[in-house]
């Protein structure tokens, strides 16, 4: 669990290319500009290549220092985490290509192609995992190798299809892009990187606090169990966030039908889409939170240890309740991305992170693992406040902004 957190920290850096690229591709696709679309995808790959090379080198050169951010010196998990991280370092570039490919197809409103590629690569991973881990007795390194193989398959598939569908051109990949072309990507990426740092600081602090609660591993196992409960509904709500990131920039572009002359899109149309998405987010949050509560007895059986199941009860209940808030937060932040308000999103996340770190410094001392999950509630409450401000006060789709348009 803790090694995956570190591996995710490395690949999360590339999300600045992934998120900004999806927004730029959506706008280019909506306006029918193929050259602009190719520029957005190609530049993301060029910038991401440099990031991945640096990131992989750091993970290979300083694995102990990187792992020390979540594991104490001499922690038993360190002997498994180090080889896993070493192998996963080679997946940085394939992961980046897959992320950029996913964002490119998503920006053109093609969601079936990424789904097929993800299904194939994950099936490969699922088959190879037990073979390497148990048949060949490779253990944790075998799991890392299986994941690396799946990442390579995914990256090659995306790259081939992007070339075939003319989303990228070799001529644009093999030359340095101009500053004017890079500027939107780097400006948005810099703002989002601030958010990424804040998010990862929160998640690393959660991992470190959870690891330090006891030396038996019960708290860490119970935390992982509560995370499983959260993922029952959280994955669906995160998917809606991705929908908002794609649909909103497409809807913001005003289009005129060449045959009928009818105008569609624009800010008012985008506002209507946002309102519908937020309503669906709230309703789905209520439904999925209730579903998780009903599934708690079943999910509790996923651990054979009674002490782990007992420690996970209240965090699992909190994870279910938080889905109501998450439905609004995830979609609202997706709207911020779709509007291109990257800095406001980052600022909101930074403030939420500060509140979460204060909570993590106090609540776990009083309530143990439950305090960690209460801190999650504080974190998302501040994020929800940022969403509210964006949609009602200072965002481009607030009523005040629409009235002035």
GROMACS .gro file of N, CA, C and O in nm, residues 132-252:
model
  484
  132UNK      N    1   0.386  -1.472  -1.200
  132UNK     CA    2   0.517  -1.425  -1.157
  132UNK      C    3   0.534  -1.432  -1.005
  132UNK      O    4   0.640  -1.467  -0.955
  133UNK      N    5   0.428  -1.398  -0.932
  133UNK     CA    6   0.438  -1.393  -0.786
  133UNK      C    7   0.448  -1.532  -0.723
  133UNK      O    8   0.527  -1.552  -0.631
  134UNK      N    9   0.369  -1.628  -0.775
  134UNK     CA   10   0.361  -1.758  -0.709
  134UNK      C   11   0.424  -1.871  -0.790
  134UNK      O   12   0.504  -1.949  -0.737
  135UNK      N   13   0.390  -1.880  -0.920
  135UNK     CA   14   0.448  -1.989  -1.001
  135UNK      C   15   0.599  -1.976  -1.010
  135UNK      O   16   0.672  -2.075  -0.996
  136UNK      N   17   0.647  -1.853  -1.033
  136UNK     CA   18   0.791  -1.830  -1.042
  136UNK      C   19   0.850  -1.781  -0.911
  136UNK      O   20   0.969  -1.746  -0.904
  137UNK      N   21   0.767  -1.775  -0.806
  137UNK     CA   22   0.811  -1.739  -0.671
  137UNK      C   23   0.888  -1.608  -0.666
  137UNK      O   24   0.986  -1.594  -0.592
  138UNK      N   25   0.843  -1.507  -0.741
  138UNK     CA   26   0.911  -1.378  -0.744
  138UNK      C   27   0.856  -1.280  -0.640
  138UNK      O   28   0.917  -1.176  -0.614
  139UNK      N   29   0.739  -1.311  -0.583
  139UNK     CA   30   0.683  -1.226  -0.479
  139UNK      C   31   0.649  -1.087  -0.527
  139UNK      O   32   0.598  -1.067  -0.638
  140UNK      N   33   0.681  -0.985  -0.444
  140UNK     CA   34   0.647  -0.846  -0.474
  140UNK      C   35   0.713  -0.797  -0.604
  140UNK      O   36   0.647  -0.730  -0.684
  141UNK      N   37   0.840  -0.828  -0.631
  141UNK     CA   38   0.897  -0.787  -0.760
  141UNK      C   39   0.820  -0.843  -0.879
  141UNK      O   40   0.811  -0.779  -0.984
  142UNK      N   41   0.764  -0.962  -0.864
  142UNK     CA   42   0.683  -1.018  -0.972
  142UNK      C   43   0.560  -0.935  -1.000
  142UNK      O   44   0.521  -0.914  -1.115
  143UNK      N   45   0.496  -0.885  -0.892
  143UNK     CA   46   0.380  -0.798  -0.910
  143UNK      C   47   0.419  -0.670  -0.982
  143UNK      O   48   0.345  -0.621  -1.068
  144UNK      N   49   0.536  -0.615  -0.947
  144UNK     CA   50   0.583  -0.493  -1.013
  144UNK      C   51   0.612  -0.517  -1.161
  144UNK      O   52   0.580  -0.434  -1.246
  145UNK      N   53   0.672  -0.632  -1.194
  145UNK     CA   54   0.702  -0.664  -1.334
  145UNK      C   55   0.574  -0.683  -1.414
  145UNK      O   56   0.567  -0.641  -1.530
  146UNK      N   57   0.474  -0.746  -1.354
  146UNK     CA   58   0.346  -0.763  -1.423
  146UNK      C   59   0.282  -0.628  -1.454
  146UNK      O   60   0.230  -0.606  -1.564
  147UNK      N   61   0.289  -0.538  -1.357
  147UNK     CA   62   0.233  -0.404  -1.378
  147UNK      C   63   0.311  -0.328  -1.485
  147UNK      O   64   0.251  -0.259  -1.569
  148UNK      N   65   0.443  -0.341  -1.483
  148UNK     CA   66   0.526  -0.276  -1.585
  148UNK      C   67   0.490  -0.328  -1.724
  148UNK      O   68   0.478  -0.249  -1.819
  149UNK      N   69   0.472  -0.459  -1.737
  149UNK     CA   70   0.434  -0.516  -1.867
  149UNK      C   71   0.301  -0.461  -1.915
  149UNK      O   72   0.284  -0.428  -2.034
  150UNK      N   73   0.205  -0.450  -1.823
  150UNK     CA   74   0.073  -0.396  -1.860
  150UNK      C   75   0.084  -0.250  -1.903
  150UNK      O   76   0.016  -0.207  -1.998
  151UNK      N   77   0.168  -0.173  -1.833
  151UNK     CA   78   0.187  -0.032  -1.869
  151UNK      C   79   0.247  -0.018  -2.009
  151UNK      O   80   0.208   0.071  -2.087
  152UNK      N   81   0.341  -0.104  -2.044
  152UNK     CA   82   0.404  -0.098  -2.176
  152UNK      C   83   0.303  -0.132  -2.285
  152UNK      O   84   0.298  -0.066  -2.390
  153UNK      N   85   0.221  -0.233  -2.263
  153UNK     CA   86   0.118  -0.270  -2.360
  153UNK      C   87   0.021  -0.154  -2.380
  153UNK      O   88  -0.016  -0.119  -2.493
  154UNK      N   89  -0.021  -0.093  -2.271
  154UNK     CA   90  -0.113   0.020  -2.279
  154UNK      C   91  -0.052   0.137  -2.356
  154UNK      O   92  -0.116   0.196  -2.444
  155UNK      N   93   0.074   0.170  -2.324
  155UNK     CA   94   0.141   0.284  -2.388
  155UNK      C   95   0.156   0.262  -2.538
  155UNK      O   96   0.130   0.352  -2.619
  156UNK      N   97   0.199   0.143  -2.577
  156UNK     CA   98   0.218   0.113  -2.720
  156UNK      C   99   0.085   0.120  -2.795
  156UNK      O  100   0.079   0.169  -2.908
  157UNK      N  101  -0.021   0.072  -2.733
  157UNK     CA  102  -0.154   0.075  -2.797
  157UNK      C  103  -0.201   0.218  -2.818
  157UNK      O  104  -0.248   0.254  -2.927
  158UNK      N  105  -0.188   0.300  -2.715
  158UNK     CA  106  -0.231   0.439  -2.728
  158UNK      C  107  -0.149   0.513  -2.834
  158UNK      O  108  -0.204   0.587  -2.916
  159UNK      N  109  -0.017   0.493  -2.831
  159UNK     CA  110   0.070   0.565  -2.924
  159UNK      C  111   0.038   0.527  -3.069
  159UNK      O  112   0.029   0.614  -3.157
  160UNK      N  113   0.019   0.397  -3.094
  160UNK     CA  114  -0.014   0.350  -3.229
  160UNK      C  115  -0.145   0.411  -3.277
  160UNK      O  116  -0.156   0.460  -3.391
  161UNK      N  117  -0.248   0.409  -3.192
  161UNK     CA  118  -0.379   0.460  -3.232
  161UNK      C  119  -0.378   0.612  -3.250
  161UNK      O  120  -0.447   0.665  -3.338
  162UNK      N  121  -0.300   0.684  -3.169
  162UNK     CA  122  -0.291   0.830  -3.188
  162UNK      C  123  -0.226   0.863  -3.321
  162UNK      O  124  -0.268   0.957  -3.389
  163UNK      N  125  -0.123   0.786  -3.359
  163UNK     CA  126  -0.062   0.807  -3.491
  163UNK      C  127  -0.160   0.774  -3.603
  163UNK      O  128  -0.173   0.848  -3.701
  164UNK      N  129  -0.230   0.664  -3.588
  164UNK     CA  130  -0.322   0.619  -3.692
  164UNK      C  131  -0.437   0.717  -3.712
  164UNK      O  132  -0.482   0.738  -3.825
  165UNK      N  133  -0.485   0.777  -3.603
  165UNK     CA  134  -0.598   0.870  -3.612
  165UNK      C  135  -0.552   1.015  -3.628
  165UNK      O  136  -0.631   1.108  -3.615
  166UNK      N  137  -0.423   1.034  -3.652
  166UNK     CA  138  -0.365   1.164  -3.681
  166UNK      C  139  -0.384   1.265  -3.568
  166UNK      O  140  -0.401   1.385  -3.590
  167UNK      N  141  -0.379   1.213  -3.443
  167UNK     CA  142  -0.378   1.302  -3.328
  167UNK      C  143  -0.238   1.356  -3.302
  167UNK      O  144  -0.222   1.458  -3.235
  168UNK      N  145  -0.138   1.284  -3.351
  168UNK     CA  146   0.001   1.328  -3.340
  168UNK      C  147   0.070   1.305  -3.474
  168UNK      O  148   0.024   1.225  -3.556
  169UNK      N  149   0.180   1.379  -3.495
  169UNK     CA  150   0.261   1.359  -3.615
  169UNK      C  151   0.407   1.353  -3.573
  169UNK      O  152   0.450   1.424  -3.482
  170UNK      N  153   0.483   1.266  -3.639
  170UNK     CA  154   0.625   1.253  -3.607
  170UNK      C  155   0.697   1.386  -3.620
  170UNK      O  156   0.786   1.417  -3.541
  171UNK      N  157   0.659   1.466  -3.719
  171UNK     CA  158   0.728   1.594  -3.741
  171UNK      C  159   0.712   1.686  -3.620
  171UNK      O  160   0.802   1.763  -3.588
  172UNK      N  161   0.598   1.678  -3.551
  172UNK     CA  162   0.576   1.763  -3.434
  172UNK      C  163   0.638   1.704  -3.308
  172UNK      O  164   0.671   1.777  -3.215
  173UNK      N  165   0.652   1.571  -3.306
  173UNK     CA  166   0.714   1.508  -3.190
  173UNK      C  167   0.866   1.525  -3.190
  173UNK      O  168   0.928   1.524  -3.083
  174UNK      N  169   0.926   1.539  -3.308
  174UNK     CA  170   1.071   1.542  -3.319
  174UNK      C  171   1.129   1.683  -3.326
  174UNK      O  172   1.246   1.701  -3.355
  175UNK      N  173   1.045   1.784  -3.300
  175UNK     CA  174   1.097   1.920  -3.295
  175UNK      C  175   1.048   1.988  -3.167
  175UNK      O  176   0.940   1.955  -3.115
  176UNK      N  177   1.130   2.080  -3.119
  176UNK     CA  178   1.092   2.153  -2.999
  176UNK      C  179   0.980   2.250  -3.031
  176UNK      O  180   0.990   2.329  -3.125
  177UNK      N  181   0.871   2.247  -2.956
  177UNK     CA  182   0.760   2.338  -2.982
  177UNK      C  183   0.796   2.482  -2.946
  177UNK      O  184   0.882   2.507  -2.863
  178UNK      N  185   0.725   2.576  -3.007
  178UNK     CA  186   0.749   2.717  -2.979
  178UNK      C  187   0.692   2.754  -2.842
  178UNK      O  188   0.605   2.685  -2.788
  179UNK      N  189   0.740   2.866  -2.788
  179UNK     CA  190   0.693   2.911  -2.657
  179UNK      C  191   0.543   2.942  -2.660
  179UNK      O  192   0.471   2.912  -2.565
  180UNK      N  193   0.495   3.003  -2.769
  180UNK     CA  194   0.353   3.036  -2.778
  180UNK      C  195   0.266   2.911  -2.769
  180UNK      O  196   0.156   2.916  -2.713
  181UNK      N  197   0.315   2.801  -2.825
  181UNK     CA  198   0.238   2.676  -2.820
  181UNK      C  199   0.248   2.610  -2.683
  181UNK      O  200   0.153   2.548  -2.635
  182UNK      N  201   0.365   2.624  -2.621
  182UNK     CA  202   0.386   2.560  -2.492
  182UNK      C  203   0.323   2.636  -2.376
  182UNK      O  204   0.291   2.578  -2.273
  183UNK      N  205   0.306   2.766  -2.393
  183UNK     CA  206   0.266   2.852  -2.282
  183UNK      C  207   0.137   2.806  -2.213
  183UNK      O  208   0.134   2.795  -2.090
  184UNK      N  209   0.028   2.776  -2.288
  184UNK     CA  210  -0.095   2.732  -2.219
  184UNK      C  211  -0.075   2.604  -2.139
  184UNK      O  212  -0.127   2.591  -2.027
  185UNK      N  213   0.003   2.510  -2.195
  185UNK     CA  214   0.028   2.384  -2.126
  185UNK      C  215   0.108   2.406  -1.999
  185UNK      O  216   0.076   2.352  -1.892
  186UNK      N  217   0.215   2.488  -2.008
  186UNK     CA  218   0.302   2.509  -1.893
  186UNK      C  219   0.234   2.595  -1.786
  186UNK      O  220   0.253   2.569  -1.666
  187UNK      N  221   0.157   2.694  -1.827
  187UNK     CA  222   0.087   2.777  -1.728
  187UNK      C  223  -0.016   2.694  -1.651
  187UNK      O  224  -0.022   2.698  -1.528
  188UNK      N  225  -0.096   2.619  -1.725
  188UNK     CA  226  -0.193   2.533  -1.659
  188UNK      C  227  -0.125   2.424  -1.579
  188UNK      O  228  -0.167   2.391  -1.467
  189UNK      N  229  -0.017   2.370  -1.635
  189UNK     CA  230   0.056   2.264  -1.566
  189UNK      C  231   0.121   2.312  -1.437
  189UNK      O  232   0.120   2.241  -1.336
  190UNK      N  233   0.176   2.432  -1.439
  190UNK     CA  234   0.239   2.486  -1.319
  190UNK      C  235   0.137   2.505  -1.208
  190UNK      O  236   0.162   2.472  -1.091
  191UNK      N  237   0.019   2.556  -1.244
  191UNK     CA  238  -0.086   2.575  -1.144
  191UNK      C  239  -0.133   2.441  -1.089
  191UNK      O  240  -0.149   2.423  -0.968
  192UNK      N  241  -0.152   2.344  -1.179
  192UNK     CA  242  -0.198   2.212  -1.136
  192UNK      C  243  -0.091   2.138  -1.056
  192UNK      O  244  -0.123   2.057  -0.968
  193UNK      N  245   0.035   2.165  -1.087
  193UNK     CA  246   0.141   2.099  -1.011
  193UNK      C  247   0.139   2.143  -0.865
  193UNK      O  248   0.167   2.064  -0.775
  194UNK      N  249   0.103   2.269  -0.842
  194UNK     CA  250   0.086   2.316  -0.705
  194UNK      C  251  -0.023   2.234  -0.636
  194UNK      O  252  -0.008   2.193  -0.520
  195UNK      N  253  -0.132   2.209  -0.709
  195UNK     CA  254  -0.240   2.126  -0.653
  195UNK      C  255  -0.191   1.983  -0.629
  195UNK      O  256  -0.223   1.922  -0.527
  196UNK      N  257  -0.117   1.929  -0.724
  196UNK     CA  258  -0.068   1.792  -0.710
  196UNK      C  259   0.022   1.777  -0.587
  196UNK      O  260   0.016   1.677  -0.515
  197UNK      N  261   0.107   1.878  -0.566
  197UNK     CA  262   0.194   1.875  -0.448
  197UNK      C  263   0.110   1.875  -0.321
  197UNK      O  264   0.137   1.800  -0.226
  198UNK      N  265   0.007   1.960  -0.319
  198UNK     CA  266  -0.080   1.967  -0.201
  198UNK      C  267  -0.152   1.835  -0.178
  198UNK      O  268  -0.159   1.785  -0.064
  199UNK      N  269  -0.208   1.776  -0.284
  199UNK     CA  270  -0.278   1.648  -0.271
  199UNK      C  271  -0.186   1.538  -0.221
  199UNK      O  272  -0.220   1.462  -0.129
  200UNK      N  273  -0.068   1.530  -0.281
  200UNK     CA  274   0.024   1.425  -0.240
  200UNK      C  275   0.079   1.446  -0.100
  200UNK      O  276   0.105   1.351  -0.027
  201UNK      N  277   0.096   1.572  -0.063
  201UNK     CA  278   0.137   1.601   0.074
  201UNK      C  279   0.032   1.550   0.172
  201UNK      O  280   0.065   1.490   0.276
  202UNK      N  281  -0.094   1.568   0.137
  202UNK     CA  282  -0.203   1.518   0.221
  202UNK      C  283  -0.201   1.366   0.229
  202UNK      O  284  -0.206   1.307   0.338
  203UNK      N  285  -0.192   1.300   0.113
  203UNK     CA  286  -0.197   1.154   0.111
  203UNK      C  287  -0.074   1.090   0.176
  203UNK      O  288  -0.084   0.987   0.243
  204UNK      N  289   0.042   1.153   0.157
  204UNK     CA  290   0.163   1.102   0.222
  204UNK      C  291   0.154   1.120   0.374
  204UNK      O  292   0.198   1.033   0.450
  205UNK      N  293   0.098   1.233   0.416
  205UNK     CA  294   0.081   1.256   0.560
  205UNK      C  295  -0.015   1.154   0.618
  205UNK      O  296   0.007   1.101   0.728
  206UNK      N  297  -0.122   1.124   0.544
  206UNK     CA  298  -0.218   1.021   0.589
  206UNK      C  299  -0.148   0.887   0.602
  206UNK      O  300  -0.164   0.815   0.702
  207UNK      N  301  -0.068   0.852   0.500
  207UNK     CA  302   0.003   0.723   0.504
  207UNK      C  303   0.101   0.717   0.620
  207UNK      O  304   0.112   0.614   0.688
  208UNK      N  305   0.173   0.825   0.641
  208UNK     CA  306   0.273   0.827   0.749
  208UNK      C  307   0.208   0.820   0.886
  208UNK      O  308   0.252   0.746   0.975
  209UNK      N  309   0.100   0.897   0.906
  209UNK     CA  310   0.030   0.895   1.034
  209UNK      C  311  -0.030   0.756   1.060
  209UNK      O  312  -0.020   0.702   1.170
  210UNK      N  313  -0.090   0.698   0.956
  210UNK     CA  314  -0.149   0.565   0.970
  210UNK      C  315  -0.042   0.461   1.005
  210UNK      O  316  -0.063   0.375   1.092
  211UNK      N  317   0.072   0.470   0.938
  211UNK     CA  318   0.182   0.377   0.965
  211UNK      C  319   0.234   0.390   1.107
  211UNK      O  320   0.277   0.292   1.169
  212UNK      N  321   0.228   0.511   1.162
  212UNK     CA  322   0.285   0.536   1.294
  212UNK      C  323   0.188   0.507   1.409
  212UNK      O  324   0.226   0.514   1.525
  213UNK      N  325   0.062   0.473   1.376
  213UNK     CA  326  -0.036   0.449   1.482
  213UNK      C  327  -0.003   0.326   1.565
  213UNK      O  328  -0.032   0.321   1.685
  214UNK      N  329   0.052   0.224   1.501
  214UNK     CA  330   0.095   0.105   1.575
  214UNK      C  331   0.202   0.032   1.494
  214UNK      O  332   0.222   0.059   1.376
  215UNK      N  333   0.272  -0.059   1.558
  215UNK     CA  334   0.378  -0.136   1.492
  215UNK      C  335   0.331  -0.274   1.449
  215UNK      O  336   0.409  -0.353   1.395
  216UNK      N  337   0.205  -0.306   1.473
  216UNK     CA  338   0.153  -0.439   1.439
  216UNK      C  339   0.099  -0.447   1.297
  216UNK      O  340   0.080  -0.556   1.244
  217UNK      N  341   0.070  -0.332   1.236
  217UNK     CA  342   0.013  -0.331   1.102
  217UNK      C  343  -0.139  -0.335   1.100
  217UNK      O  344  -0.200  -0.331   0.993
  218UNK      N  345  -0.202  -0.340   1.218
  218UNK     CA  346  -0.348  -0.346   1.225
  218UNK      C  347  -0.410  -0.218   1.169
  218UNK      O  348  -0.505  -0.221   1.090
  219UNK      N  349  -0.357  -0.102   1.210
  219UNK     CA  350  -0.412   0.025   1.164
  219UNK      C  351  -0.397   0.039   1.012
  219UNK      O  352  -0.491   0.083   0.944
  220UNK      N  353  -0.282   0.001   0.959
  220UNK     CA  354  -0.261   0.010   0.815
  220UNK      C  355  -0.356  -0.082   0.740
  220UNK      O  356  -0.412  -0.045   0.636
  221UNK      N  357  -0.377  -0.205   0.791
  221UNK     CA  358  -0.468  -0.299   0.726
  221UNK      C  359  -0.612  -0.250   0.734
  221UNK      O  360  -0.688  -0.260   0.637
  222UNK      N  361  -0.652  -0.194   0.848
  222UNK     CA  362  -0.787  -0.141   0.863
  222UNK      C  363  -0.808  -0.020   0.772
  222UNK      O  364  -0.916  -0.002   0.714
  223UNK      N  365  -0.705   0.062   0.758
  223UNK     CA  366  -0.712   0.178   0.670
  223UNK      C  367  -0.730   0.132   0.525
  223UNK      O  368  -0.813   0.187   0.451
  224UNK      N  369  -0.656   0.030   0.485
  224UNK     CA  370  -0.670  -0.024   0.350
  224UNK      C  371  -0.810  -0.080   0.327
  224UNK      O  372  -0.867  -0.066   0.218
  225UNK      N  373  -0.866  -0.141   0.431
  225UNK     CA  374  -1.003  -0.194   0.422
  225UNK      C  375  -1.104  -0.081   0.404
  225UNK      O  376  -1.197  -0.090   0.323
  226UNK      N  377  -1.085   0.028   0.478
  226UNK     CA  378  -1.174   0.144   0.464
  226UNK      C  379  -1.160   0.208   0.326
  226UNK      O  380  -1.260   0.256   0.269
  227UNK      N  381  -1.039   0.208   0.273
  227UNK     CA  382  -1.017   0.260   0.137
  227UNK      C  383  -1.096   0.177   0.037
  227UNK      O  384  -1.154   0.229  -0.060
  228UNK      N  385  -1.099   0.044   0.056
  228UNK     CA  386  -1.177  -0.042  -0.033
  228UNK      C  387  -1.325  -0.005  -0.029
  228UNK      O  388  -1.394  -0.004  -0.131
  229UNK      N  389  -1.373   0.026   0.090
  229UNK     CA  390  -1.513   0.069   0.104
  229UNK      C  391  -1.534   0.199   0.026
  229UNK      O  392  -1.633   0.213  -0.048
  230UNK      N  393  -1.443   0.293   0.041
  230UNK     CA  394  -1.454   0.421  -0.030
  230UNK      C  395  -1.458   0.401  -0.181
  230UNK      O  396  -1.534   0.466  -0.253
  231UNK      N  397  -1.376   0.307  -0.232
  231UNK     CA  398  -1.363   0.289  -0.376
  231UNK      C  399  -1.489   0.232  -0.441
  231UNK      O  400  -1.506   0.244  -0.562
  232UNK      N  401  -1.576   0.171  -0.362
  232UNK     CA  402  -1.702   0.119  -0.417
  232UNK      C  403  -1.777   0.231  -0.490
  232UNK      O  404  -1.827   0.213  -0.601
  233UNK      N  405  -1.788   0.347  -0.428
  233UNK     CA  406  -1.857   0.460  -0.491
  233UNK      C  407  -1.765   0.567  -0.543
  233UNK      O  408  -1.799   0.639  -0.637
  234UNK      N  409  -1.646   0.578  -0.482
  234UNK     CA  410  -1.554   0.685  -0.520
  234UNK      C  411  -1.512   0.679  -0.665
  234UNK      O  412  -1.496   0.784  -0.730
  235UNK      N  413  -1.495   0.559  -0.720
  235UNK     CA  414  -1.452   0.545  -0.859
  235UNK      C  415  -1.559   0.600  -0.953
  235UNK      O  416  -1.528   0.667  -1.052
  236UNK      N  417  -1.686   0.574  -0.921
  236UNK     CA  418  -1.795   0.625  -1.005
  236UNK      C  419  -1.798   0.777  -1.001
  236UNK      O  420  -1.812   0.843  -1.105
  237UNK      N  421  -1.783   0.834  -0.883
  237UNK     CA  422  -1.788   0.980  -0.870
  237UNK      C  423  -1.668   1.046  -0.935
  237UNK      O  424  -1.680   1.154  -0.994
  238UNK      N  425  -1.552   0.982  -0.926
  238UNK     CA  426  -1.434   1.035  -0.995
  238UNK      C  427  -1.454   1.033  -1.146
  238UNK      O  428  -1.405   1.120  -1.218
  239UNK      N  429  -1.524   0.931  -1.195
  239UNK     CA  430  -1.552   0.924  -1.338
  239UNK      C  431  -1.639   1.041  -1.382
  239UNK      O  432  -1.619   1.097  -1.491
  240UNK      N  433  -1.734   1.082  -1.298
  240UNK     CA  434  -1.815   1.199  -1.330
  240UNK      C  435  -1.732   1.327  -1.333
  240UNK      O  436  -1.760   1.418  -1.410
  241UNK      N  437  -1.630   1.332  -1.250
  241UNK     CA  438  -1.538   1.446  -1.255
  241UNK      C  439  -1.469   1.454  -1.390
  241UNK      O  440  -1.454   1.562  -1.448
  242UNK      N  441  -1.429   1.339  -1.441
  242UNK     CA  442  -1.366   1.334  -1.574
  242UNK      C  443  -1.465   1.378  -1.681
  242UNK      O  444  -1.429   1.448  -1.776
  243UNK      N  445  -1.590   1.338  -1.667
  243UNK     CA  446  -1.694   1.380  -1.762
  243UNK      C  447  -1.705   1.533  -1.762
  243UNK      O  448  -1.712   1.596  -1.868
  244UNK      N  449  -1.707   1.593  -1.644
  244UNK     CA  450  -1.717   1.739  -1.634
  244UNK      C  451  -1.598   1.807  -1.701
  244UNK      O  452  -1.615   1.908  -1.771
  245UNK      N  453  -1.479   1.751  -1.682
  245UNK     CA  454  -1.359   1.810  -1.742
  245UNK      C  455  -1.365   1.810  -1.894
  245UNK      O  456  -1.305   1.895  -1.959
  246UNK      N  457  -1.437   1.716  -1.950
  246UNK     CA  458  -1.445   1.702  -2.096
  246UNK      C  459  -1.565   1.776  -2.153
  246UNK      O  460  -1.554   1.847  -2.253
  247UNK      N  461  -1.681   1.759  -2.091
  247UNK     CA  462  -1.805   1.814  -2.146
  247UNK      C  463  -1.810   1.966  -2.135
  247UNK      O  464  -1.852   2.035  -2.230
  248UNK      N  465  -1.764   2.022  -2.023
  248UNK     CA  466  -1.775   2.166  -2.002
  248UNK      C  467  -1.696   2.247  -2.106
  248UNK      O  468  -1.753   2.340  -2.167
  249UNK      N  469  -1.567   2.218  -2.133
  249UNK     CA  470  -1.498   2.297  -2.236
  249UNK      C  471  -1.558   2.280  -2.375
  249UNK      O  472  -1.556   2.374  -2.455
  250UNK      N  473  -1.612   2.160  -2.405
  250UNK     CA  474  -1.679   2.142  -2.534
  250UNK      C  475  -1.804   2.228  -2.543
  250UNK      O  476  -1.834   2.285  -2.647
  251UNK      N  477  -1.878   2.237  -2.433
  251UNK     CA  478  -2.002   2.313  -2.432
  251UNK      C  479  -1.977   2.464  -2.431
  251UNK      O  480  -2.060   2.542  -2.478
  252UNK      N  481  -1.862   2.507  -2.378
  252UNK     CA  482  -1.830   2.650  -2.373
  252UNK      C  483  -1.809   2.710  -2.511
  252UNK      O  484  -1.830   2.831  -2.531
   0.00000   0.00000   0.00000
